[in-house]
Amino acid sequence: MTNHDFGLIGLAVMGQNLVLNVESRGFRVAVFNRTGSVTREFVAAHPGKAMFGATTLEEFVGSLARPRKIMIMVKAGAAVDAVIDSLVPLLDKDDIVIDGGNSLYTDTERRDERLRGLGLRFIGAGVSGGEEGARKGPAIMPGGPASTWEVMRPIFEAIAARAEGEPCVTHIGPGGSGHYVKMIHNGIEYGDMQLICEAYHLFKSAGFSASELAEVFTAWNDGDLESYLIQITAEIFRQTDPETGLPLVDLILDAAGQKGTGKWTLQSAIDNGVVISTIHAAVEARILSSMKERRVAASRIFDRPAESITARDKAALVGMVHDALYASKIVSYAQGLDLIATMSREKGWNLDLSRIAAIWRGGCIIRAKFLNPITEAYRADPSLENLMFAPFFRDALNRSQQRWREVVSMAALAGIPVPSFAASLAYYDSFRSAVLPANLLQAQRDFFGAHTYERTDRPRGEWFHTRWPEVAD
Ligand code: NBP
């Protein structure tokens, strides 16, 4: 049979669920996996589906209608190149290869250039939503030529999640922009998760039980923090360990893992001169958490503060932490979107931040009510310089800032690390400060390196140097 509409290579958790999703929308699919037993078992486990399990790559390619539409869903990195290398000799002009994994956007640009040179078409598509999203409807962030997007559009729109009636997929932009936006999505996800963990840490230190925590997060999920991550956090607090009957969360080791998209986001921010301190703190919090043995040893050596968090009024503490979390979340998104906007200008991608925020409203891990006002803010002003300037978020920050400060200072006094709350607050305070101490910094630079400085009493762009006194060593 040579009439399959869509082919997928890589039948691990994402590939399996994604291809079942595609099939369920009425497309005939062909699948292939490097380890053949995986293909056989997968096809056998889903009888009655319009699905062909190929035993060789040649058979797989031969089973697809032209132009072929082949999605690669394998481990990011060398595996993607290995699959492309073996596919290329089997393909015909205008066939479409889609990399749906979490590839680094620079790899996507390299692959795009190579395949274009061979007369093939390439799409680098970020897919978010994990296993469940892949099966029921992910958010999809495809980058590549608009004409190739148009060919893929019916399949992508059919399988994507929907929010407010619209499919959670849009043509992000050219080249590696789809994977870039997915990378920043993951960075923002790191920030959201860490902020929730910091709120949890404060509540736990104040003596909240797992069932009280479940109630707090359930209530939050009815308000302006409504989101998938808040929802699953409430569920996590409800889960007990079948063996011990204890809350499962208390039995899980506090050493976090990470795969790389957070680190790539930081590297891009540094390359572009954009501050994403909330996400930075979140990535570093995972690194510090992973040093479990060192932390245990240090906990025996270093003094802890005399103060602890005592919540005589638990409801008041919940309200304060809510505001600190909400304000920090605004800062985190402002930073992440600033990075996307900066990169868009740098690369000439012409990205539409309103559309990007709109497709994140469904299917993906960071889906949240919060993305509605972000979508609106960029729709109202596509050239919005920073999300914090949008009236909705400006007012929310002004309303929250006092309690946000109280939470960060309370945590500092009790010795509870809240790196992302604190980094967000420091960013906010720097951002809203008309005057910062960088005058002294410029003086220091001029002193030791003749780097020159501008003056407050002269127009910008005029540079001065002072002959500073010599200092003895
Ligand atoms: P994995 O990232 O665990 O990759 C496993 C798949 O890659 C298997 O099908 C494996 O085949 C194949 N593979 C490897 Br490894 N090396 C290969 C090679 N040299 N040639 C051909 N195939 C090779 O799978 P996943 O968790 O489903 O993720 C797939 C992609 O989606 C990744 O880029 C991931 O970052 C991204 N993603 C994952 C999630 C998630 O929640 N898991 C969410 C969003 C995006 P084998 O069976 O022969 O070993």
Short mmCIF file of C-alpha atoms and ligand atoms in Angstrom, two decimals:
data_model
loop_
_atom_site.label_atom_id
_atom_site.label_comp_id
_atom_site.label_asym_id
_atom_site.label_seq_id
_atom_site.Cartn_x
_atom_site.Cartn_y
_atom_site.Cartn_z
CA MET A 1 0.00 0.00 0.00
CA THR A 2 1.36 3.40 -0.94
CA ASN A 3 -1.47 5.57 0.22
CA HIS A 4 -0.75 6.43 3.84
CA ASP A 5 -1.27 10.09 4.66
CA PHE A 6 1.27 10.41 7.43
CA GLY A 7 4.32 8.53 8.61
CA LEU A 8 5.92 8.58 12.02
CA ILE A 9 9.37 7.36 13.03
CA GLY A 10 10.09 6.78 16.73
CA LEU A 11 7.59 4.85 18.77
CA ALA A 12 8.51 5.88 22.30
CA VAL A 13 5.93 7.55 24.53
CA MET A 14 5.45 10.69 22.42
CA GLY A 15 5.48 8.99 19.03
CA GLN A 16 3.00 6.29 20.02
CA ASN A 17 0.51 8.74 21.43
CA LEU A 18 0.88 11.24 18.65
CA VAL A 19 0.35 8.67 15.92
CA LEU A 20 -2.76 7.32 17.69
CA ASN A 21 -4.02 10.89 17.77
CA VAL A 22 -3.38 11.35 14.03
CA GLU A 23 -5.09 8.04 13.24
CA SER A 24 -8.09 8.91 15.37
CA ARG A 25 -8.66 12.02 13.20
CA GLY A 26 -9.20 9.91 10.10
CA PHE A 27 -5.71 9.81 8.61
CA ARG A 28 -4.06 6.58 7.46
CA VAL A 29 -0.73 6.28 9.21
CA ALA A 30 2.46 4.28 8.79
CA VAL A 31 4.92 3.80 11.64
CA PHE A 32 8.53 2.71 11.98
CA ASN A 33 10.84 2.30 14.93
CA ARG A 34 14.55 1.45 14.95
CA THR A 35 13.92 -1.52 17.23
CA GLY A 36 11.46 -3.56 15.22
CA SER A 37 9.90 -5.38 18.17
CA VAL A 38 8.58 -2.03 19.42
CA THR A 39 6.73 -1.49 16.11
CA ARG A 40 5.30 -5.02 16.14
CA GLU A 41 4.10 -4.77 19.74
CA PHE A 42 2.61 -1.33 19.20
CA VAL A 43 0.64 -2.32 16.11
CA ALA A 44 -0.49 -5.58 17.77
CA ALA A 45 -1.70 -3.65 20.82
CA HIS A 46 -3.97 -1.48 18.63
CA PRO A 47 -5.89 -3.77 16.32
CA GLY A 48 -8.44 -2.30 13.94
CA LYS A 49 -6.58 0.98 13.44
CA ALA A 50 -5.73 2.41 10.03
CA MET A 51 -2.10 1.87 10.87
CA PHE A 52 0.70 0.12 9.01
CA GLY A 53 3.76 -1.05 10.95
CA ALA A 54 6.73 -1.13 8.59
CA THR A 55 9.61 -3.52 9.22
CA THR A 56 12.16 -1.56 7.19
CA LEU A 57 12.64 2.11 6.48
CA GLU A 58 12.33 1.35 2.73
CA GLU A 59 8.95 -0.29 3.30
CA PHE A 60 7.90 2.65 5.49
CA VAL A 61 8.84 5.29 2.91
CA GLY A 62 7.26 3.24 0.12
CA SER A 63 3.97 3.09 2.00
CA LEU A 64 3.42 6.86 2.05
CA ALA A 65 1.42 8.98 -0.41
CA ARG A 66 3.44 11.74 -2.10
CA PRO A 67 4.49 14.29 -1.16
CA ARG A 68 5.38 12.18 1.85
CA LYS A 69 4.78 13.64 5.27
CA ILE A 70 7.13 12.05 7.78
CA MET A 71 7.39 13.04 11.40
CA ILE A 72 10.51 12.08 13.35
CA MET A 73 9.82 11.65 17.07
CA VAL A 74 13.11 10.33 18.44
CA LYS A 75 15.51 11.45 21.14
CA ALA A 76 16.80 14.96 20.37
CA GLY A 77 20.38 15.26 19.11
CA ALA A 78 22.39 12.70 17.15
CA ALA A 79 19.41 10.33 16.77
CA VAL A 80 17.57 12.91 14.64
CA ASP A 81 20.57 13.24 12.32
CA ALA A 82 20.91 9.46 12.14
CA VAL A 83 17.26 9.12 11.08
CA ILE A 84 17.55 11.94 8.54
CA ASP A 85 20.73 10.38 7.11
CA SER A 86 18.99 7.08 6.48
CA LEU A 87 15.82 8.72 5.17
CA VAL A 88 17.36 11.12 2.68
CA PRO A 89 18.36 8.55 0.01
CA LEU A 90 14.84 7.14 0.05
CA LEU A 91 12.93 10.40 -0.39
CA ASP A 92 11.75 12.31 -3.46
CA LYS A 93 11.71 16.02 -4.21
CA ASP A 94 9.18 18.00 -2.15
CA ASP A 95 8.69 15.28 0.47
CA ILE A 96 8.24 16.79 3.92
CA VAL A 97 10.25 15.82 7.00
CA ILE A 98 9.03 17.10 10.36
CA ASP A 99 11.17 16.91 13.47
CA GLY A 100 8.69 16.88 16.35
CA GLY A 101 11.22 16.36 19.17
CA ASN A 102 12.80 18.92 21.46
CA SER A 103 15.64 19.76 19.10
CA LEU A 104 17.95 22.68 19.64
CA TYR A 105 16.83 25.37 17.20
CA THR A 106 20.33 25.78 15.74
CA ASP A 107 20.29 22.06 14.85
CA THR A 108 16.93 22.66 13.18
CA GLU A 109 18.38 25.50 11.12
CA ARG A 110 21.29 23.30 10.04
CA ARG A 111 18.95 20.44 9.06
CA ASP A 112 16.59 22.84 7.28
CA GLU A 113 19.43 24.19 5.16
CA ARG A 114 20.69 20.71 4.32
CA LEU A 115 17.30 19.31 3.33
CA ARG A 116 16.38 22.42 1.37
CA GLY A 117 19.59 21.98 -0.60
CA LEU A 118 18.40 18.46 -1.48
CA GLY A 119 15.00 19.68 -2.71
CA LEU A 120 13.23 18.37 0.40
CA ARG A 121 11.01 20.33 2.79
CA PHE A 122 11.64 20.51 6.53
CA ILE A 123 9.57 21.61 9.50
CA GLY A 124 10.96 21.87 13.03
CA ALA A 125 7.93 21.55 15.27
CA GLY A 126 7.90 21.82 19.03
CA VAL A 127 5.22 19.56 20.52
CA SER A 128 4.12 20.17 24.09
CA GLY A 129 1.77 18.38 26.43
CA GLY A 130 3.61 15.21 27.32
CA GLU A 131 2.04 11.81 26.84
CA GLU A 132 -1.56 12.88 27.41
CA GLY A 133 -1.22 15.95 25.20
CA ALA A 134 0.24 13.91 22.38
CA ARG A 135 -2.72 11.49 22.54
CA LYS A 136 -5.59 13.93 23.09
CA GLY A 137 -4.26 17.14 21.59
CA PRO A 138 -0.92 18.88 22.11
CA ALA A 139 0.11 22.46 21.47
CA ILE A 140 2.23 22.40 18.32
CA MET A 141 4.79 25.04 17.39
CA PRO A 142 5.88 24.44 13.78
CA GLY A 143 8.62 26.49 12.17
CA GLY A 144 9.61 26.42 8.51
CA PRO A 145 8.42 27.77 5.18
CA ALA A 146 4.81 29.04 5.17
CA SER A 147 4.10 26.98 2.03
CA THR A 148 5.12 23.76 3.82
CA TRP A 149 3.01 24.71 6.84
CA GLU A 150 0.01 25.04 4.51
CA VAL A 151 0.51 21.44 3.34
CA MET A 152 0.77 20.18 6.93
CA ARG A 153 -1.94 22.43 8.28
CA PRO A 154 -4.93 20.02 7.95
CA ILE A 155 -3.16 17.31 9.94
CA PHE A 156 -1.69 19.66 12.55
CA GLU A 157 -4.99 21.47 13.08
CA ALA A 158 -6.85 18.17 13.36
CA ILE A 159 -4.58 16.75 16.07
CA ALA A 160 -3.87 19.89 18.10
CA ALA A 161 -5.65 20.82 21.33
CA ARG A 162 -8.28 23.54 21.09
CA ALA A 163 -8.64 26.65 23.23
CA GLU A 164 -11.55 29.08 22.88
CA GLY A 165 -12.53 27.09 19.78
CA GLU A 166 -9.19 27.66 18.03
CA PRO A 167 -6.60 24.95 17.34
CA CYS A 168 -3.47 25.27 19.50
CA VAL A 169 -1.17 25.33 16.50
CA THR A 170 -0.04 28.17 14.31
CA HIS A 171 2.74 28.74 11.85
CA ILE A 172 5.30 30.19 14.25
CA GLY A 173 7.73 31.50 11.64
CA PRO A 174 10.64 30.47 9.43
CA GLY A 175 13.64 28.22 10.12
CA GLY A 176 14.26 27.22 13.70
CA SER A 177 11.64 29.56 15.18
CA GLY A 178 9.22 26.73 16.11
CA HIS A 179 11.81 24.88 18.12
CA TYR A 180 13.03 28.16 19.59
CA VAL A 181 9.55 29.05 20.84
CA LYS A 182 9.14 25.52 22.24
CA MET A 183 12.45 25.94 24.06
CA ILE A 184 11.29 29.18 25.68
CA HIS A 185 7.96 27.50 26.51
CA ASN A 186 9.97 24.88 28.41
CA GLY A 187 12.02 27.59 30.16
CA ILE A 188 8.79 29.26 31.27
CA GLU A 189 7.55 25.85 32.41
CA TYR A 190 10.69 25.53 34.59
CA GLY A 191 9.83 28.93 36.11
CA ASP A 192 6.19 28.04 36.77
CA MET A 193 7.14 24.74 38.41
CA GLN A 194 9.79 26.30 40.64
CA LEU A 195 7.43 29.10 41.76
CA ILE A 196 4.86 26.49 42.78
CA CYS A 197 7.56 24.56 44.65
CA GLU A 198 8.59 27.69 46.53
CA ALA A 199 4.99 28.31 47.59
CA TYR A 200 4.83 24.68 48.74
CA HIS A 201 8.07 25.07 50.70
CA LEU A 202 6.67 28.06 52.58
CA PHE A 203 3.39 26.31 53.36
CA LYS A 204 5.15 23.13 54.43
CA SER A 205 7.43 25.13 56.75
CA ALA A 206 4.32 26.73 58.24
CA GLY A 207 2.95 23.27 59.07
CA PHE A 208 0.37 22.74 56.32
CA SER A 209 -0.60 19.08 55.90
CA ALA A 210 -0.84 17.43 52.49
CA SER A 211 -4.63 17.61 52.60
CA GLU A 212 -4.51 21.33 53.50
CA LEU A 213 -2.11 21.84 50.60
CA ALA A 214 -4.48 19.99 48.27
CA GLU A 215 -7.27 22.36 49.38
CA VAL A 216 -5.15 25.48 48.83
CA PHE A 217 -4.16 24.43 45.31
CA THR A 218 -7.68 23.33 44.45
CA ALA A 219 -8.97 26.75 45.51
CA TRP A 220 -6.20 28.49 43.56
CA ASN A 221 -7.23 26.55 40.50
CA ASP A 222 -10.58 28.33 40.67
CA GLY A 223 -8.98 31.76 40.57
CA ASP A 224 -6.50 33.75 38.52
CA LEU A 225 -3.80 31.06 38.96
CA GLU A 226 -6.01 28.48 37.21
CA SER A 227 -3.67 26.28 35.22
CA TYR A 228 -2.73 22.71 34.46
CA LEU A 229 0.31 22.84 36.76
CA ILE A 230 -1.71 24.14 39.72
CA GLN A 231 -4.35 21.48 39.02
CA ILE A 232 -1.87 18.58 38.94
CA THR A 233 -0.14 19.93 42.04
CA ALA A 234 -3.43 19.65 43.97
CA GLU A 235 -3.74 16.06 42.73
CA ILE A 236 -0.17 15.27 43.78
CA PHE A 237 -0.96 16.35 47.36
CA ARG A 238 -3.95 13.97 47.37
CA GLN A 239 -1.92 10.95 46.34
CA THR A 240 -1.00 8.53 49.11
CA ASP A 241 1.63 5.82 48.95
CA PRO A 242 -0.12 2.43 48.80
CA GLU A 243 2.58 0.77 50.94
CA THR A 244 2.82 3.23 53.82
CA GLY A 245 -0.39 5.23 53.51
CA LEU A 246 1.71 8.41 53.76
CA PRO A 247 1.37 11.32 51.31
CA LEU A 248 3.42 10.18 48.34
CA VAL A 249 5.00 13.62 47.88
CA ASP A 250 6.71 13.24 51.27
CA LEU A 251 8.39 10.03 50.11
CA ILE A 252 9.75 11.42 46.85
CA LEU A 253 13.44 12.36 46.98
CA ASP A 254 14.07 16.10 46.67
CA ALA A 255 16.61 15.85 43.84
CA ALA A 256 15.29 17.23 40.54
CA GLY A 257 16.29 16.15 37.06
CA GLN A 258 16.39 18.11 33.82
CA LYS A 259 16.95 17.33 30.18
CA GLY A 260 18.42 20.47 28.64
CA THR A 261 15.84 22.91 27.31
CA GLY A 262 16.14 25.05 30.47
CA LYS A 263 19.89 25.28 30.03
CA TRP A 264 19.53 26.16 26.34
CA THR A 265 17.06 28.92 27.26
CA LEU A 266 19.62 30.45 29.63
CA GLN A 267 22.36 30.25 27.02
CA SER A 268 20.17 32.02 24.48
CA ALA A 269 19.25 34.72 27.01
CA ILE A 270 22.92 35.40 27.70
CA ASP A 271 23.74 35.46 23.97
CA ASN A 272 20.93 37.98 23.39
CA GLY A 273 21.57 40.15 26.47
CA VAL A 274 18.10 39.47 27.87
CA VAL A 275 17.46 38.99 31.60
CA ILE A 276 15.41 35.90 32.43
CA SER A 277 16.32 35.76 36.10
CA THR A 278 13.20 33.86 37.21
CA ILE A 279 13.92 31.01 34.80
CA HIS A 280 17.62 31.22 35.65
CA ALA A 281 16.84 30.78 39.33
CA ALA A 282 14.55 27.87 38.49
CA VAL A 283 17.22 26.03 36.51
CA GLU A 284 19.78 26.62 39.26
CA ALA A 285 17.30 25.48 41.92
CA ARG A 286 17.11 22.13 40.12
CA ILE A 287 20.92 21.93 40.02
CA LEU A 288 21.22 22.71 43.74
CA SER A 289 18.47 20.23 44.55
CA SER A 290 20.38 17.49 42.77
CA MET A 291 23.35 17.94 45.15
CA LYS A 292 21.51 16.07 47.86
CA GLU A 293 24.50 14.61 49.73
CA ARG A 294 26.34 17.94 49.80
CA ARG A 295 23.23 19.69 51.14
CA VAL A 296 22.75 17.09 53.85
CA ALA A 297 26.38 17.56 54.95
CA ALA A 298 26.04 21.36 54.88
CA SER A 299 22.83 21.23 56.90
CA ARG A 300 24.85 19.84 59.81
CA ILE A 301 27.47 22.60 59.68
CA PHE A 302 25.70 25.87 59.02
CA ASP A 303 23.49 27.73 61.44
CA ARG A 304 19.84 28.24 60.65
CA PRO A 305 18.04 31.45 61.58
CA ALA A 306 16.22 31.72 64.88
CA GLU A 307 12.99 32.65 63.14
CA SER A 308 10.64 30.20 61.53
CA ILE A 309 7.38 30.68 59.68
CA THR A 310 4.49 30.49 62.07
CA ALA A 311 1.12 30.70 60.45
CA ARG A 312 -1.32 31.66 63.16
CA ASP A 313 -3.53 32.83 60.33
CA LYS A 314 -3.16 30.26 57.57
CA ALA A 315 -5.66 32.00 55.28
CA ALA A 316 -3.63 35.21 55.45
CA LEU A 317 -0.45 33.33 54.55
CA VAL A 318 -2.22 31.68 51.61
CA GLY A 319 -3.31 35.10 50.34
CA MET A 320 0.19 36.54 50.63
CA VAL A 321 1.87 33.62 48.90
CA HIS A 322 -0.78 33.70 46.19
CA ASP A 323 0.12 37.30 45.39
CA ALA A 324 3.85 36.59 45.47
CA LEU A 325 3.37 33.67 43.09
CA TYR A 326 1.12 35.60 40.74
CA ALA A 327 3.45 38.61 40.57
CA SER A 328 6.51 36.39 40.08
CA LYS A 329 4.70 34.55 37.31
CA ILE A 330 4.01 37.83 35.51
CA VAL A 331 7.71 38.68 35.69
CA SER A 332 8.70 35.22 34.47
CA TYR A 333 6.44 35.46 31.40
CA ALA A 334 7.52 39.05 30.77
CA GLN A 335 11.13 37.84 30.69
CA GLY A 336 10.48 34.79 28.51
CA LEU A 337 8.41 36.77 26.01
CA ASP A 338 11.04 39.51 25.98
CA LEU A 339 13.57 36.87 24.95
CA ILE A 340 11.30 35.63 22.15
CA ALA A 341 10.71 39.21 20.93
CA THR A 342 14.42 40.00 21.02
CA MET A 343 15.33 36.84 19.11
CA SER A 344 12.54 37.52 16.62
CA ARG A 345 14.01 40.95 15.87
CA GLU A 346 17.54 39.57 15.76
CA LYS A 347 16.67 36.80 13.30
CA GLY A 348 13.98 38.71 11.35
CA TRP A 349 11.43 36.01 12.27
CA ASN A 350 8.55 38.48 12.70
CA LEU A 351 6.93 36.36 15.43
CA ASP A 352 3.40 37.13 16.60
CA LEU A 353 3.47 36.98 20.41
CA SER A 354 -0.31 37.16 20.63
CA ARG A 355 -0.67 34.00 18.49
CA ILE A 356 2.09 32.27 20.43
CA ALA A 357 0.40 33.01 23.78
CA ALA A 358 -2.93 31.93 22.25
CA ILE A 359 -1.70 28.47 21.24
CA TRP A 360 -0.18 27.91 24.69
CA ARG A 361 -3.69 28.14 26.16
CA GLY A 362 -4.44 24.50 25.41
CA GLY A 363 -2.63 21.19 25.21
CA CYS A 364 0.68 22.25 26.68
CA ILE A 365 2.09 22.03 30.19
CA ILE A 366 1.91 25.79 30.81
CA ARG A 367 -1.74 26.08 29.71
CA ALA A 368 -3.45 28.57 31.98
CA LYS A 369 -6.17 31.15 32.26
CA PHE A 370 -3.31 33.60 32.67
CA LEU A 371 -2.53 33.25 28.93
CA ASN A 372 -5.82 34.95 27.98
CA PRO A 373 -4.77 38.42 29.18
CA ILE A 374 -1.32 37.86 27.65
CA THR A 375 -2.94 37.06 24.30
CA GLU A 376 -5.11 40.18 24.66
CA ALA A 377 -2.20 42.40 25.68
CA TYR A 378 -0.18 41.56 22.55
CA ARG A 379 -3.29 41.69 20.37
CA ALA A 380 -3.99 45.21 21.63
CA ASP A 381 -0.37 46.28 21.16
CA PRO A 382 1.77 43.95 19.00
CA SER A 383 4.84 46.07 19.69
CA LEU A 384 4.37 46.01 23.48
CA GLU A 385 7.85 46.56 24.85
CA ASN A 386 7.40 44.45 27.95
CA LEU A 387 4.40 42.50 29.22
CA MET A 388 4.62 44.35 32.55
CA PHE A 389 3.66 47.59 30.74
CA ALA A 390 0.28 46.15 29.69
CA PRO A 391 -2.36 47.82 31.94
CA PHE A 392 -3.77 44.49 33.16
CA PHE A 393 -0.37 43.27 34.38
CA ARG A 394 0.84 46.70 35.55
CA ASP A 395 -2.21 46.90 37.83
CA ALA A 396 -1.74 43.33 39.06
CA LEU A 397 1.91 44.04 39.96
CA ASN A 398 1.01 47.27 41.74
CA ARG A 399 -1.67 45.42 43.70
CA SER A 400 0.62 42.52 44.65
CA GLN A 401 3.94 44.15 45.32
CA GLN A 402 3.53 44.80 49.03
CA ARG A 403 2.59 41.24 49.92
CA TRP A 404 5.20 39.90 47.49
CA ARG A 405 7.87 41.80 49.47
CA GLU A 406 6.49 40.48 52.73
CA VAL A 407 6.70 36.88 51.49
CA VAL A 408 10.28 37.27 50.24
CA SER A 409 11.44 38.94 53.46
CA MET A 410 9.58 36.41 55.62
CA ALA A 411 11.30 33.59 53.70
CA ALA A 412 14.72 35.24 54.04
CA LEU A 413 14.28 35.68 57.79
CA ALA A 414 13.23 32.07 58.20
CA GLY A 415 16.04 30.78 55.99
CA ILE A 416 13.73 29.29 53.39
CA PRO A 417 15.15 29.59 49.88
CA VAL A 418 12.76 31.24 47.44
CA PRO A 419 15.16 31.90 44.56
CA SER A 420 12.54 32.46 41.85
CA PHE A 421 10.26 34.66 44.01
CA ALA A 422 13.29 36.73 45.04
CA ALA A 423 14.79 36.92 41.53
CA SER A 424 11.44 38.05 40.14
CA LEU A 425 11.09 40.73 42.80
CA ALA A 426 14.65 41.96 42.22
CA TYR A 427 13.93 42.15 38.48
CA TYR A 428 10.74 44.08 39.13
CA ASP A 429 12.52 46.51 41.44
CA SER A 430 15.40 47.01 38.99
CA PHE A 431 13.00 47.39 36.08
CA ARG A 432 10.94 50.06 37.84
CA SER A 433 13.96 51.98 39.19
CA ALA A 434 14.67 55.20 37.31
CA VAL A 435 18.04 55.30 39.06
CA LEU A 436 20.34 52.34 39.69
CA PRO A 437 23.85 52.29 41.18
CA ALA A 438 25.46 51.63 37.81
CA ASN A 439 26.97 55.15 37.91
CA LEU A 440 29.45 53.79 40.44
CA LEU A 441 30.00 50.73 38.28
CA GLN A 442 30.83 52.91 35.29
CA ALA A 443 33.25 54.90 37.44
CA GLN A 444 34.97 51.68 38.48
CA ARG A 445 35.21 50.52 34.85
CA ASP A 446 36.65 53.86 33.82
CA PHE A 447 39.07 53.79 36.78
CA PHE A 448 40.71 50.46 35.98
CA GLY A 449 40.05 50.13 32.25
CA ALA A 450 39.47 53.61 30.80
CA HIS A 451 36.11 52.33 29.56
CA THR A 452 34.61 55.88 29.66
CA TYR A 453 31.16 56.90 30.91
CA GLU A 454 28.22 59.11 29.98
CA ARG A 455 27.21 62.00 32.27
CA THR A 456 23.82 62.86 33.71
CA ASP A 457 24.32 66.53 32.80
CA ARG A 458 25.25 65.89 29.15
CA PRO A 459 23.35 64.31 26.21
CA ARG A 460 23.45 60.52 25.84
CA GLY A 461 26.17 59.31 23.51
CA GLU A 462 28.87 61.71 24.74
CA TRP A 463 31.62 59.73 26.44
CA PHE A 464 34.01 60.97 29.12
CA HIS A 465 37.14 59.69 30.76
CA THR A 466 38.66 60.86 34.04
CA ARG A 467 42.32 60.67 34.99
CA TRP A 468 41.76 58.87 38.29
CA PRO A 469 44.43 58.96 41.01
CA GLU A 470 46.89 56.10 41.13
CA VAL A 471 46.42 53.73 44.04
CA ALA A 472 49.20 51.90 45.84
CA ASP A 473 49.12 48.08 45.68
P1 NBP B 1 12.86 9.49 23.73
O1 NBP B 1 13.39 10.87 23.73
O2 NBP B 1 13.06 8.66 24.93
O3 NBP B 1 13.49 8.71 22.46
C1 NBP B 1 13.25 7.35 22.26
C2 NBP B 1 13.02 7.07 20.79
O4 NBP B 1 14.17 7.47 20.03
C3 NBP B 1 12.84 5.58 20.53
O5 NBP B 1 11.87 5.41 19.52
C4 NBP B 1 14.22 5.15 20.04
O6 NBP B 1 14.20 4.00 19.27
C5 NBP B 1 14.58 6.34 19.22
N1 NBP B 1 16.00 6.43 18.88
C6 NBP B 1 17.08 6.66 19.65
BR1 NBP B 1 17.06 6.86 21.45
N2 NBP B 1 18.24 6.67 18.97
C7 NBP B 1 17.87 6.44 17.69
C8 NBP B 1 18.62 6.34 16.50
N3 NBP B 1 19.95 6.52 16.49
N4 NBP B 1 17.95 6.06 15.37
C9 NBP B 1 16.61 5.90 15.38
N5 NBP B 1 15.83 5.99 16.49
C10 NBP B 1 16.47 6.27 17.63
O7 NBP B 1 11.30 9.49 23.33
P2 NBP B 1 10.10 10.44 23.83
O8 NBP B 1 10.13 10.66 25.29
O9 NBP B 1 8.89 9.90 23.19
O10 NBP B 1 10.45 11.84 23.15
C11 NBP B 1 10.57 12.02 21.76
C12 NBP B 1 10.95 13.47 21.50
O11 NBP B 1 9.88 14.31 21.97
C13 NBP B 1 12.20 13.94 22.23
O12 NBP B 1 12.87 14.88 21.46
C14 NBP B 1 11.65 14.59 23.48
O13 NBP B 1 12.53 15.55 24.03
C15 NBP B 1 10.38 15.23 22.93
N6 NBP B 1 9.33 15.46 23.92
C16 NBP B 1 9.09 14.57 24.91
C17 NBP B 1 8.07 14.80 25.83
C18 NBP B 1 7.76 13.80 26.91
O14 NBP B 1 6.92 14.11 27.77
N7 NBP B 1 8.36 12.62 26.89
C19 NBP B 1 7.29 15.95 25.71
C20 NBP B 1 7.52 16.84 24.66
C21 NBP B 1 8.56 16.58 23.78
P3 NBP B 1 14.48 2.55 19.94
O15 NBP B 1 13.16 2.05 20.42
O16 NBP B 1 15.01 1.75 18.82
O17 NBP B 1 15.47 2.75 21.05
#
